[in-house]
Every structure is written in C-alpha cells, then in structure tokens.
mmCIF file of N, CA and C and ligand atoms in Angstrom:
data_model
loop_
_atom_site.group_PDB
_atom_site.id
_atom_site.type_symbol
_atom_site.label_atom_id
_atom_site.label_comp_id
_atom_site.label_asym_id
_atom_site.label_seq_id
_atom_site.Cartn_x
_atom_site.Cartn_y
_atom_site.Cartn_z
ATOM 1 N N UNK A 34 0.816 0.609 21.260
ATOM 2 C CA UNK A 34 -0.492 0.306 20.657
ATOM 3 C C UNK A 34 -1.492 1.401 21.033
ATOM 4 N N UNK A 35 -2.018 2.138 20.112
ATOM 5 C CA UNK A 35 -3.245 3.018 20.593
ATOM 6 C C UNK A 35 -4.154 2.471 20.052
ATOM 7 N N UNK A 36 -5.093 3.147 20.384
ATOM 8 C CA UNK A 36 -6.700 3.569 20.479
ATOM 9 C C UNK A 36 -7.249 4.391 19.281
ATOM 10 N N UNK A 37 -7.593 4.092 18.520
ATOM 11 C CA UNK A 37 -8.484 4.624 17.232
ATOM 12 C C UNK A 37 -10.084 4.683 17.029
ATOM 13 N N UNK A 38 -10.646 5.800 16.813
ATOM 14 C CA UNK A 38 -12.239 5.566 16.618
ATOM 15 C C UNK A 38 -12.536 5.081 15.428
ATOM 16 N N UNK A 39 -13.426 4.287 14.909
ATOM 17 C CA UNK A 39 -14.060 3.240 13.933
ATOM 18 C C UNK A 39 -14.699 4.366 13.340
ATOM 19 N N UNK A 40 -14.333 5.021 11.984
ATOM 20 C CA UNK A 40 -15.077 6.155 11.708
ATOM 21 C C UNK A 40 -16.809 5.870 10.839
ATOM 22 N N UNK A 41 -16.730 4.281 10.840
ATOM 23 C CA UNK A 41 -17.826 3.927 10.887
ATOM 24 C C UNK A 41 -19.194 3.850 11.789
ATOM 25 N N UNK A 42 -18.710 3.075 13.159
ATOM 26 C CA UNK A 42 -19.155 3.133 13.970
ATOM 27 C C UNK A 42 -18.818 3.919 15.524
ATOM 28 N N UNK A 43 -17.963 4.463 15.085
ATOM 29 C CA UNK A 43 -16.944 5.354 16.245
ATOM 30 C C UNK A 43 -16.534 3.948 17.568
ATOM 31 N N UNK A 44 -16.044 3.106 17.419
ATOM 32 C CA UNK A 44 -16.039 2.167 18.042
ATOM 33 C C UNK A 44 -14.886 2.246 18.513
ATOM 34 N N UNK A 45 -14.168 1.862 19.961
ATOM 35 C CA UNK A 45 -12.453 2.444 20.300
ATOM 36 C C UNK A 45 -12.088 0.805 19.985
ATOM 37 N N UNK A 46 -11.072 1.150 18.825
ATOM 38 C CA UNK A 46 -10.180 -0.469 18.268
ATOM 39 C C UNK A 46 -8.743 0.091 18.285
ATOM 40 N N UNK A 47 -7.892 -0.756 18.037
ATOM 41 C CA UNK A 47 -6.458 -1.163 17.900
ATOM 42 C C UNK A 47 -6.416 -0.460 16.797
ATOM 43 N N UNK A 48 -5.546 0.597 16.472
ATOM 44 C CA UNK A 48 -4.892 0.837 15.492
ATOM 45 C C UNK A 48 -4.109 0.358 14.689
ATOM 46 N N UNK A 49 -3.718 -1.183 15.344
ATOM 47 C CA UNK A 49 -3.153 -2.288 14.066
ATOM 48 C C UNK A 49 -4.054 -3.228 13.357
ATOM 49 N N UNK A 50 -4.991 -2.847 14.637
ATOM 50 C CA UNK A 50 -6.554 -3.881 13.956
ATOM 51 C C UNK A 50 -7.007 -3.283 12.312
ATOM 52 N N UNK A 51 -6.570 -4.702 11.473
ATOM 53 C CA UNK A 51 -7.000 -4.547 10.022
ATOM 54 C C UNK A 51 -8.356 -4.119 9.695
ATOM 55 N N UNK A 52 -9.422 -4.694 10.179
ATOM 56 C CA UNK A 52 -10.808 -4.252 10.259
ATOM 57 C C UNK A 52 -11.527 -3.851 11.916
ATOM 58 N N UNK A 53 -12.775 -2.672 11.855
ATOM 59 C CA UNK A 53 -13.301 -3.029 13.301
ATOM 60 C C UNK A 53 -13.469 -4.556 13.426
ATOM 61 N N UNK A 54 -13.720 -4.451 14.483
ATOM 62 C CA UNK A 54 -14.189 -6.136 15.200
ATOM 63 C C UNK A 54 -16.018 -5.637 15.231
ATOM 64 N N UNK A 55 -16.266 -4.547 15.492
ATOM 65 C CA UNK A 55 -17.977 -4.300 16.032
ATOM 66 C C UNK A 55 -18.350 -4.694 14.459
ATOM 67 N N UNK A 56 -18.046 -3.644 13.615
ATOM 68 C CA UNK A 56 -18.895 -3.142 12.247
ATOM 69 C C UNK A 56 -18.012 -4.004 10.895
ATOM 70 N N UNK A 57 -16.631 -4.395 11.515
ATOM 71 C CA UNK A 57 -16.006 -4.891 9.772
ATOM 72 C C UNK A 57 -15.607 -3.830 9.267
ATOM 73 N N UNK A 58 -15.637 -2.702 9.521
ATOM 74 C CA UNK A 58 -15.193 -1.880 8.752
ATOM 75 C C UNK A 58 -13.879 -1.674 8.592
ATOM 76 N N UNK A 59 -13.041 -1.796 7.306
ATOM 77 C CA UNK A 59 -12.013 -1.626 7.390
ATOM 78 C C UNK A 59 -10.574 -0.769 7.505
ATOM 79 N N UNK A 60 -10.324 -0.846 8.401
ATOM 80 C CA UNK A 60 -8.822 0.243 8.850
ATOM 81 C C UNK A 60 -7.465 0.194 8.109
ATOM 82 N N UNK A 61 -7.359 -0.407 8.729
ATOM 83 C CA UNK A 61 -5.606 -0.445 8.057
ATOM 84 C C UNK A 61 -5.389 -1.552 6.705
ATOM 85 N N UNK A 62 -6.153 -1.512 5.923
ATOM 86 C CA UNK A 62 -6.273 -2.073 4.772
ATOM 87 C C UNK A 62 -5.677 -0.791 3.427
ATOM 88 N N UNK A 63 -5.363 0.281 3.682
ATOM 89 C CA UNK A 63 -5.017 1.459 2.695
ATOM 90 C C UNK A 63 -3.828 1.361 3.223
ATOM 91 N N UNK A 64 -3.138 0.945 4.581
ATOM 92 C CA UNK A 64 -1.652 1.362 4.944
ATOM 93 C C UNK A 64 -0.863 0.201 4.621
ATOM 94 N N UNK A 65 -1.146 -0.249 3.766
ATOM 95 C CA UNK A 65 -0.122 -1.697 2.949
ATOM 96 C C UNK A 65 0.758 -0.878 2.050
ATOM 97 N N UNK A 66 1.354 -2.752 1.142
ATOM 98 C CA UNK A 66 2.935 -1.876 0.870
ATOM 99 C C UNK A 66 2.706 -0.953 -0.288
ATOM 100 N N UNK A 67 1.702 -1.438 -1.281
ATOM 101 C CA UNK A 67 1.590 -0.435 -2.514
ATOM 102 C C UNK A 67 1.383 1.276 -2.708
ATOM 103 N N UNK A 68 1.193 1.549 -1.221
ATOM 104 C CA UNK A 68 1.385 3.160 -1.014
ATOM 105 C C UNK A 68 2.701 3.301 -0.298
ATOM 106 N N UNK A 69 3.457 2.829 0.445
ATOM 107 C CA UNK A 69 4.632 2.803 0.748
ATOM 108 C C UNK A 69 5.781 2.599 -0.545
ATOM 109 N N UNK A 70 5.038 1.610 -1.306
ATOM 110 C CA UNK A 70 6.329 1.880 -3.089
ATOM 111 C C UNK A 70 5.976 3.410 -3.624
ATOM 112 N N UNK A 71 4.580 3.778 -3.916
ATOM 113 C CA UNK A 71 4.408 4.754 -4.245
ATOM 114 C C UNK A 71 4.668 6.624 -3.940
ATOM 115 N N UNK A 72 5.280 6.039 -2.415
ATOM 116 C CA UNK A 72 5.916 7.130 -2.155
ATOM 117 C C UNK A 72 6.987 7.172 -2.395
ATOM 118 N N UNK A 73 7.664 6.029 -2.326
ATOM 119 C CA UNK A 73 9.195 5.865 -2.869
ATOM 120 C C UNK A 73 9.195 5.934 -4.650
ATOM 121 N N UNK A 74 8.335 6.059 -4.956
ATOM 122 C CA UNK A 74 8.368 6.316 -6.653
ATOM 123 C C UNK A 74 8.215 7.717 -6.626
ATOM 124 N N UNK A 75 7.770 8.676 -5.866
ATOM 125 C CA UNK A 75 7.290 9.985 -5.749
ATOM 126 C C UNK A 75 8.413 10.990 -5.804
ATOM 127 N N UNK A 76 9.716 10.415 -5.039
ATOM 128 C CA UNK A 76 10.981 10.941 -4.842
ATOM 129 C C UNK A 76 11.604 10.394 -6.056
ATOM 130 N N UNK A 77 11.207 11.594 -7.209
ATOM 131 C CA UNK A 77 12.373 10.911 -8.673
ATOM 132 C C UNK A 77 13.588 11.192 -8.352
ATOM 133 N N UNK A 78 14.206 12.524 -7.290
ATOM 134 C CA UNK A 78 15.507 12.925 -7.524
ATOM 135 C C UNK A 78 16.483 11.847 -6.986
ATOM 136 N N UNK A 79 15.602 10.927 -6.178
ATOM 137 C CA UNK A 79 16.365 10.048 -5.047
ATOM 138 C C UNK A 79 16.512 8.766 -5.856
ATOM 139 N N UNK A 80 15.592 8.491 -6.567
ATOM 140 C CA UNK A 80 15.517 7.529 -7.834
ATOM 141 C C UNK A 80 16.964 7.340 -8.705
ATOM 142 N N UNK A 81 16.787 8.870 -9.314
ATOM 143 C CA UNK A 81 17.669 9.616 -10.350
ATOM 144 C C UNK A 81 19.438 9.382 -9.481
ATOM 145 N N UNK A 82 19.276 9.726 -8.298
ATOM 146 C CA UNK A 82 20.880 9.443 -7.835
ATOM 147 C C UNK A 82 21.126 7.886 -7.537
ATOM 148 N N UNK A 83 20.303 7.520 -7.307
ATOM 149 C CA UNK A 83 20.426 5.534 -6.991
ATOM 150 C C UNK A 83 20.910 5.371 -8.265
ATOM 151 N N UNK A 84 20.224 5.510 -9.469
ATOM 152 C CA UNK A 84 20.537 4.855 -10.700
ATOM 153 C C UNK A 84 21.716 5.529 -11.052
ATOM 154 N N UNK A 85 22.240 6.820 -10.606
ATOM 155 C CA UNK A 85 23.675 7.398 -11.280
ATOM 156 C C UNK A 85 24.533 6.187 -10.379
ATOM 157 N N UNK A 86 24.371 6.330 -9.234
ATOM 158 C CA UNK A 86 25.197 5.540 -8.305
ATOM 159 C C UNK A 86 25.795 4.065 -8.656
ATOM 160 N N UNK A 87 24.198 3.382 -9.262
ATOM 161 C CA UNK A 87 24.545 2.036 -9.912
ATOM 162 C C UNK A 87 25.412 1.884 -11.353
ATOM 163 N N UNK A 88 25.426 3.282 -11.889
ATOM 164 C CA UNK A 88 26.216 3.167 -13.253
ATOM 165 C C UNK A 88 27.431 3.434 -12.865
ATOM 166 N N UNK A 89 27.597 4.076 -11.675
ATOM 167 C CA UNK A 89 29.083 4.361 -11.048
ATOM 168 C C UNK A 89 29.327 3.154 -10.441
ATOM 169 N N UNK A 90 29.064 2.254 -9.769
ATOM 170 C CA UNK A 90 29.470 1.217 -8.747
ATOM 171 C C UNK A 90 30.041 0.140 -9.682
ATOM 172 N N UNK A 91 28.706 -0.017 -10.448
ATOM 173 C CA UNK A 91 28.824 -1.635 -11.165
ATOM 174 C C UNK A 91 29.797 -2.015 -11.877
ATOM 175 N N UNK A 92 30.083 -1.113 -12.903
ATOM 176 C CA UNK A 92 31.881 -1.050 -13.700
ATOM 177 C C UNK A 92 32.979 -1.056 -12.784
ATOM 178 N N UNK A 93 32.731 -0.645 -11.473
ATOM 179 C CA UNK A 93 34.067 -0.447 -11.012
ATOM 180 C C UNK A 93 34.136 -1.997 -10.464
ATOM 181 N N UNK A 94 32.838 -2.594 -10.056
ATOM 182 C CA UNK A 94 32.714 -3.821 -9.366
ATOM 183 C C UNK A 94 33.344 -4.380 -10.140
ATOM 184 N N UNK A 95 32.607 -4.936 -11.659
ATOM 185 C CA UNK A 95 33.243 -5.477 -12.882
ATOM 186 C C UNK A 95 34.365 -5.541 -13.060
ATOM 187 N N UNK A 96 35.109 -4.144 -13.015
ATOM 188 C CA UNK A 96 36.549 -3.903 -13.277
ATOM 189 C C UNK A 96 37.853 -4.692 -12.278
ATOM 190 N N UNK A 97 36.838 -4.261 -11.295
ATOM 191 C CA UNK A 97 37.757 -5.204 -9.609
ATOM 192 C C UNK A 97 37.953 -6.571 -9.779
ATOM 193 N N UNK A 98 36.045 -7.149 -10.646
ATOM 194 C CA UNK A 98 36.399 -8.837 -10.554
ATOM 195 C C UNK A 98 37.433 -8.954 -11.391
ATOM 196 N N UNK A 99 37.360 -8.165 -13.019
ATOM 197 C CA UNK A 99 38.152 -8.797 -13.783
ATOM 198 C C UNK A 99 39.631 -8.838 -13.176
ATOM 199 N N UNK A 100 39.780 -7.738 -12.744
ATOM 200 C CA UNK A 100 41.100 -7.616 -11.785
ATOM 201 C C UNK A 100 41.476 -8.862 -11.084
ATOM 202 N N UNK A 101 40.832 -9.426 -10.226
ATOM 203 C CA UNK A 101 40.840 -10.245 -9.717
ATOM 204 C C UNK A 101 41.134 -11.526 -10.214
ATOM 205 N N UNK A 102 40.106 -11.851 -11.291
ATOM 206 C CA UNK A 102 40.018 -13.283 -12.181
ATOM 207 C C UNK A 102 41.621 -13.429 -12.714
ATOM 208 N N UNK A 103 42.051 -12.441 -13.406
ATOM 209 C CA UNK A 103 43.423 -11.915 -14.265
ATOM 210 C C UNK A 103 44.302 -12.136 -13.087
ATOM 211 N N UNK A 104 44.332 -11.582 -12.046
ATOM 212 C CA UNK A 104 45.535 -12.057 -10.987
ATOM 213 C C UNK A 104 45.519 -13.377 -10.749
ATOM 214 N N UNK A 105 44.286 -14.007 -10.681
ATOM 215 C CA UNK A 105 44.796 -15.273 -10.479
ATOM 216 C C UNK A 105 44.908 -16.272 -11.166
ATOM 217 N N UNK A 106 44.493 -15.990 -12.878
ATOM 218 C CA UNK A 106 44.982 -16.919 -13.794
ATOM 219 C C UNK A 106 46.559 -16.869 -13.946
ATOM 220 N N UNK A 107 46.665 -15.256 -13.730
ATOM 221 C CA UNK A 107 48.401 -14.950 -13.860
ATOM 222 C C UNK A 107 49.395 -15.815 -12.793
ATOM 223 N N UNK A 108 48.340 -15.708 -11.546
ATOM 224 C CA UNK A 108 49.563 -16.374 -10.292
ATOM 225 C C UNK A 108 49.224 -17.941 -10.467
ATOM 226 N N UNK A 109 48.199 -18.669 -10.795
ATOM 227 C CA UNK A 109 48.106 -19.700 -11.316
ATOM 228 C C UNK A 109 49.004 -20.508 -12.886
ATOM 229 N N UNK A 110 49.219 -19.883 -13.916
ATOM 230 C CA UNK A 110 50.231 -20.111 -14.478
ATOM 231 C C UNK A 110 51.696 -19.547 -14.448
ATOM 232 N N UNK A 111 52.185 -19.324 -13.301
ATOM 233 C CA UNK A 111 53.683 -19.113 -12.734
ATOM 234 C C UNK A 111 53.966 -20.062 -11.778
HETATM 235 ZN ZN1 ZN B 46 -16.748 -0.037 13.494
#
C-alpha cells in the first residue's frame, strides 16, 4: 500500500483510496475496468490471433464430439 499526494489538495492518501477522504477528490475512479478492456482492444494483432485460434480449435472440438457421439451410438448398437 503506498502513499499518494491528492493533486487536489496535496493531501498524503492510500493509493487504493477511490476518493481523498480531506477534499473528495477523486483518485482511482479512471483506473476501472473500461480502460483495462480498452487496452486489450488496442492490441488488434493479439485479437487477430485469438480469433484465428478459435476458427482453428472449434471444428476440431466439433469434429472430436462428433467422433465421439458416432463411437458410441456405434458401440451402443453392437
Ligand atoms: Zn484531497
């Protein structure tokens, strides 16, 4: 836990503290999640390989269940 100045009131607060406690002024109200998505939207190339990845995975998943379903209707009627 550190120590942050209140660039309002230069006041020494908690750096997890959401607002000062002296002035209200608010701190960590900009470090929420909607700039944390927005950096992860920022990285298209990392985007761009997730979504190749999911067009590679999901058919093969598909392919495995049907695999699967088919073996055991097969070992079920023998
Ligand atoms: Zn303050």
């Amino acid at each position: 836990m550190a120590l942050i100045n209140c660039p309002e009131c230069n006041n020494e607060i908690s750096d997890k503290a959401v607002s000062c406690p002296k002035c209200a002024f608010p701190i960590n109200q900009q470090t929420s999640d909607p700039i944390s998505k927005n950096d992860k939207g920022l990285t298209v190339a990392d985007g761009v390989k997730t979504g190749c990845g999911m067009f590679i995975v999901l058919p093969l998943i598909i392919i495995s269940l049907l695999i699967i379903v088919f073996a055991l209707i097969f070992l079920s009627n023998t």
